[in-house]
Amino acid sequence: MTVSKNTDYQNTLFIGGSGLLNGACDVKNTKLKNLMILTDGVTIENAIFDTPGYGIYCKGSCTLKNIYYKKLCYHAVGLAYTDTSKSYTYKVIGGAGQGSADKYFTQSGKGTTIIQNFCGEGKYGKLWCSCGNCGFQAKRSVEVYNTVMKGPGQSVVSVNLNYGDTVLFSGLTLYGQSSSSTATKYACQNVNALTYVAQLYAASSFKPTESGTGSCTYKASSIKIAN
């Protein structure tokens, strides 16, 4: 479904059916479809998504307010673009997730993602990722404010070192760090991005107790280890 105007869904539950999934709700299923496509500039709020295929797809700037994600098949939201010359702003305000088979939020458009007051608990790959093997590459930035995560997780964010990405953490709290079964391994990973699909490897990774460098430049004091 395509959404072209601001919409309050009043806590409607959206469940991906067989026509959307085309098989299993699984990250390896290449026949998944997006449950919802947002046109540039749209705000949606107060909705719950369960088995949403490829999830939400923003075709430009979008605001997601109090959106909750139950079982995800791939990622929750693709933050994309319609014009490669334009910078976009993507906002995630509130909301929560119960884990993600891949990333919660993947940005392929140029511009900035702002994640504020989000809560994630359960196995996840990354909270946010700057697309590392998209055909279009440009500088991207992420700002994470007052957000709580509990894993197990690979990394809170990953950024493209060779395109000058930036990251800002303020009030990020990580729970479950005392156990490998619930810990987030890294706060940030630098990646050298490609413009074609291939296996990517982190150029450098920073644990939650470490300050980062490169595109991962931030102070360790901006991350709170709760337990």
CSV table of C-alpha atoms in Angstrom, one decimal:
chain,number,residue,atom,x,y,z
A,1,MET,CA,0.0,0.0,0.0
A,2,THR,CA,1.2,3.5,-0.8
A,3,VAL,CA,0.7,6.4,1.7
A,4,SER,CA,0.8,9.9,0.2
A,5,LYS,CA,-0.6,11.9,3.1
A,6,ASN,CA,0.1,12.2,6.8
A,7,THR,CA,-1.8,9.5,8.6
A,8,ASP,CA,-2.5,8.5,12.3
A,9,TYR,CA,-3.3,4.8,12.3
A,10,GLN,CA,-4.6,4.8,15.9
A,11,ASN,CA,-2.6,1.7,16.8
A,12,THR,CA,-3.8,-0.4,13.8
A,13,LEU,CA,-2.0,-3.7,13.5
A,14,PHE,CA,-0.7,-4.5,10.0
A,15,ILE,CA,0.1,-8.1,9.3
A,16,GLY,CA,1.9,-9.3,6.2
A,17,GLY,CA,-0.1,-12.0,4.4
A,18,SER,CA,0.9,-14.7,1.9
A,19,GLY,CA,0.7,-12.2,-1.1
A,20,LEU,CA,3.2,-10.0,0.6
A,21,LEU,CA,5.6,-12.7,1.9
A,22,ASN,CA,5.6,-15.0,-1.1
A,23,GLY,CA,7.0,-17.7,1.2
A,24,ALA,CA,8.6,-17.7,4.6
A,25,CYS,CA,9.1,-14.6,6.7
A,26,ASP,CA,12.8,-15.0,6.4
A,27,VAL,CA,15.8,-12.7,5.6
A,28,LYS,CA,16.8,-15.2,2.8
A,29,ASN,CA,13.5,-14.9,1.0
A,30,THR,CA,14.1,-12.6,-2.0
A,31,LYS,CA,10.4,-12.6,-3.0
A,32,LEU,CA,9.3,-10.4,0.0
A,33,LYS,CA,7.5,-7.2,-0.8
A,34,ASN,CA,7.1,-3.9,1.1
A,35,LEU,CA,4.0,-3.7,3.2
A,36,MET,CA,3.9,0.1,3.1
A,37,ILE,CA,5.5,2.7,0.7
A,38,LEU,CA,5.6,6.4,1.9
A,39,THR,CA,5.9,9.2,-0.6
A,40,ASP,CA,8.4,12.0,0.1
A,41,GLY,CA,7.5,14.1,3.1
A,42,VAL,CA,4.9,11.8,4.7
A,43,THR,CA,4.4,11.2,8.4
A,44,ILE,CA,2.8,8.1,9.8
A,45,GLU,CA,2.1,7.4,13.5
A,46,ASN,CA,0.7,4.9,15.9
A,47,ALA,CA,0.9,1.7,14.0
A,48,ILE,CA,2.1,-1.9,14.7
A,49,PHE,CA,3.7,-4.1,12.1
A,50,ASP,CA,4.0,-7.8,12.2
A,51,THR,CA,5.7,-10.0,9.5
A,52,PRO,CA,5.7,-7.0,7.2
A,53,GLY,CA,7.9,-8.5,4.4
A,54,TYR,CA,10.4,-5.8,3.4
A,55,GLY,CA,8.6,-3.5,5.8
A,56,ILE,CA,8.2,0.2,5.3
A,57,TYR,CA,9.9,2.0,2.3
A,58,CYS,CA,10.3,5.8,2.4
A,59,LYS,CA,10.7,7.2,-1.1
A,60,GLY,CA,12.2,10.4,0.5
A,61,SER,CA,12.0,12.2,3.8
A,62,CYS,CA,9.6,10.6,6.2
A,63,THR,CA,8.7,10.7,9.9
A,64,LEU,CA,7.7,7.6,11.8
A,65,LYS,CA,6.1,8.3,15.1
A,66,ASN,CA,5.3,5.6,17.6
A,67,ILE,CA,5.7,2.8,15.2
A,68,TYR,CA,6.1,-0.7,16.7
A,69,TYR,CA,7.7,-3.7,15.1
A,70,LYS,CA,6.9,-7.3,16.2
A,71,LYS,CA,8.4,-10.1,14.1
A,72,LEU,CA,10.4,-8.7,11.2
A,73,CYS,CA,11.3,-10.7,8.1
A,74,TYR,CA,14.2,-8.5,6.9
A,75,HIS,CA,14.6,-4.9,8.1
A,76,ALA,CA,11.9,-2.6,9.4
A,77,VAL,CA,12.3,0.4,7.2
A,78,GLY,CA,14.2,1.3,4.0
A,79,LEU,CA,15.1,5.0,4.0
A,80,ALA,CA,15.5,5.8,0.3
A,81,TYR,CA,15.3,8.5,-2.3
A,82,THR,CA,13.8,9.7,-5.6
A,83,ASP,CA,16.5,12.3,-6.5
A,84,THR,CA,20.2,11.6,-6.0
A,85,SER,CA,20.9,15.3,-5.9
A,86,LYS,CA,18.7,15.9,-2.9
A,87,SER,CA,19.4,15.5,0.8
A,88,TYR,CA,16.6,13.9,2.8
A,89,THR,CA,15.7,13.9,6.5
A,90,TYR,CA,14.3,10.7,8.0
A,91,LYS,CA,12.9,10.8,11.5
A,92,VAL,CA,12.1,7.9,13.9
A,93,ILE,CA,10.4,9.3,17.0
A,94,GLY,CA,9.4,6.8,19.7
A,95,GLY,CA,8.4,3.3,18.8
A,96,ALA,CA,10.0,0.0,19.6
A,97,GLY,CA,11.1,-3.3,18.1
A,98,GLN,CA,11.3,-6.9,19.3
A,99,GLY,CA,14.4,-7.7,17.3
A,100,SER,CA,15.3,-7.6,13.6
A,101,ALA,CA,16.6,-10.4,11.4
A,102,ASP,CA,18.8,-7.8,9.7
A,103,LYS,CA,18.8,-4.1,10.4
A,104,TYR,CA,16.0,-2.0,11.8
A,105,PHE,CA,16.7,1.0,9.6
A,106,THR,CA,18.8,1.1,6.4
A,107,GLN,CA,19.5,4.4,4.7
A,108,SER,CA,20.3,4.5,1.0
A,109,GLY,CA,19.4,8.2,0.4
A,110,LYS,CA,21.7,11.1,0.9
A,111,GLY,CA,21.0,13.0,4.2
A,112,THR,CA,20.3,12.4,7.8
A,113,THR,CA,18.4,9.9,9.9
A,114,ILE,CA,17.3,11.1,13.4
A,115,ILE,CA,16.4,8.3,15.8
A,116,GLN,CA,14.8,9.6,19.1
A,117,ASN,CA,13.3,7.7,22.0
A,118,PHE,CA,13.3,4.3,20.3
A,119,CYS,CA,13.5,1.0,22.2
A,120,GLY,CA,14.7,-2.3,20.9
A,121,GLU,CA,14.9,-5.6,22.6
A,122,GLY,CA,15.8,-8.9,21.0
A,123,LYS,CA,18.3,-10.2,18.5
A,124,TYR,CA,19.3,-7.7,15.8
A,125,GLY,CA,22.0,-7.0,13.3
A,126,LYS,CA,22.1,-3.2,13.5
A,127,LEU,CA,19.8,-0.4,14.7
A,128,TRP,CA,20.8,1.7,11.6
A,129,CYS,CA,23.0,1.1,8.6
A,130,SER,CA,24.4,3.3,5.9
A,131,CYS,CA,23.9,1.1,2.8
A,132,GLY,CA,27.3,-0.4,2.1
A,133,ASN,CA,26.7,-1.9,-1.4
A,134,CYS,CA,24.1,0.3,-3.0
A,135,GLY,CA,24.6,1.6,-6.6
A,136,PHE,CA,24.2,5.1,-5.3
A,137,GLN,CA,26.5,6.3,-2.6
A,138,ALA,CA,26.8,9.7,-0.9
A,139,LYS,CA,27.5,11.1,2.6
A,140,ARG,CA,24.9,10.0,5.2
A,141,SER,CA,24.6,10.9,8.9
A,142,VAL,CA,22.8,9.3,11.8
A,143,GLU,CA,21.8,10.9,15.1
A,144,VAL,CA,20.7,8.7,17.9
A,145,TYR,CA,19.0,10.3,21.0
A,146,ASN,CA,17.7,8.9,24.2
A,147,THR,CA,17.4,5.4,22.7
A,148,VAL,CA,17.5,2.0,24.6
A,149,MET,CA,18.8,-1.2,23.1
A,150,LYS,CA,19.1,-4.8,24.4
A,151,GLY,CA,20.4,-7.5,22.2
A,152,PRO,CA,22.1,-9.7,21.3
A,153,GLY,CA,23.2,-7.4,18.6
A,154,GLN,CA,26.1,-6.9,16.2
A,155,SER,CA,26.4,-3.1,16.2
A,156,VAL,CA,24.2,-0.2,17.0
A,157,VAL,CA,25.2,1.5,13.7
A,158,SER,CA,27.5,1.0,10.7
A,159,VAL,CA,28.8,4.0,8.6
A,160,ASN,CA,30.6,4.3,5.3
A,161,LEU,CA,34.1,5.6,6.1
A,162,ASN,CA,35.0,6.3,2.4
A,163,TYR,CA,32.0,8.6,1.9
A,164,GLY,CA,32.5,10.7,5.1
A,165,ASP,CA,29.4,9.5,7.0
A,166,THR,CA,29.0,10.8,10.6
A,167,VAL,CA,27.4,9.5,13.7
A,168,LEU,CA,26.1,11.3,16.9
A,169,PHE,CA,25.1,9.5,20.1
A,170,SER,CA,23.3,11.3,22.9
A,171,GLY,CA,21.6,9.4,25.7
A,172,LEU,CA,22.1,5.9,24.1
A,173,THR,CA,21.7,3.2,26.7
A,174,LEU,CA,22.6,-0.4,26.3
A,175,TYR,CA,21.2,-3.1,28.5
A,176,GLY,CA,22.3,-6.7,28.8
A,177,GLN,CA,26.0,-6.0,28.3
A,178,SER,CA,27.0,-8.4,31.1
A,179,SER,CA,25.9,-11.5,29.2
A,180,SER,CA,26.8,-12.6,25.6
A,181,SER,CA,23.3,-13.7,25.1
A,182,THR,CA,21.9,-10.2,25.4
A,183,ALA,CA,24.9,-7.9,24.7
A,184,THR,CA,25.5,-5.6,21.7
A,185,LYS,CA,29.0,-6.3,20.5
A,186,TYR,CA,29.8,-3.0,18.9
A,187,ALA,CA,28.5,0.6,19.1
A,188,CYS,CA,29.8,1.5,15.7
A,189,GLN,CA,31.6,0.0,12.7
A,190,ASN,CA,33.4,1.7,9.9
A,191,VAL,CA,32.9,0.2,6.5
A,192,ASN,CA,34.4,1.0,3.1
A,193,ALA,CA,31.3,1.0,0.9
A,194,LEU,CA,31.0,-0.3,-2.6
A,195,THR,CA,28.6,0.5,-5.5
A,196,TYR,CA,27.9,-3.1,-6.2
A,197,VAL,CA,26.7,-6.2,-4.2
A,198,ALA,CA,29.5,-8.0,-2.5
A,199,GLN,CA,30.5,-9.2,0.9
A,200,LEU,CA,31.4,-6.2,3.2
A,201,TYR,CA,33.9,-6.3,6.0
A,202,ALA,CA,34.3,-3.7,8.8
A,203,ALA,CA,37.4,-1.6,8.5
A,204,SER,CA,37.2,-1.0,12.2
A,205,SER,CA,34.8,-1.7,15.0
A,206,PHE,CA,34.3,0.0,18.4
A,207,LYS,CA,33.0,-1.7,21.5
A,208,PRO,CA,30.4,0.2,23.6
A,209,THR,CA,33.0,1.2,26.2
A,210,GLU,CA,35.3,2.7,23.5
A,211,SER,CA,35.4,6.1,21.8
A,212,GLY,CA,35.3,5.8,18.0
A,213,THR,CA,37.3,7.3,15.2
A,214,GLY,CA,36.9,7.8,11.5
A,215,SER,CA,33.2,8.1,10.6
A,216,CYS,CA,32.5,6.5,14.0
A,217,THR,CA,33.9,9.6,15.8
A,218,TYR,CA,32.1,10.0,19.1
A,219,LYS,CA,33.0,9.8,22.8
A,220,ALA,CA,32.5,6.7,24.9
A,221,SER,CA,30.8,8.9,27.5
A,222,SER,CA,27.8,9.3,25.1
A,223,ILE,CA,26.9,5.7,25.7
A,224,LYS,CA,25.5,4.4,29.0
A,225,ILE,CA,26.0,0.7,30.0
A,226,ALA,CA,23.1,-0.1,32.2
A,227,ASN,CA,24.0,-3.7,33.0
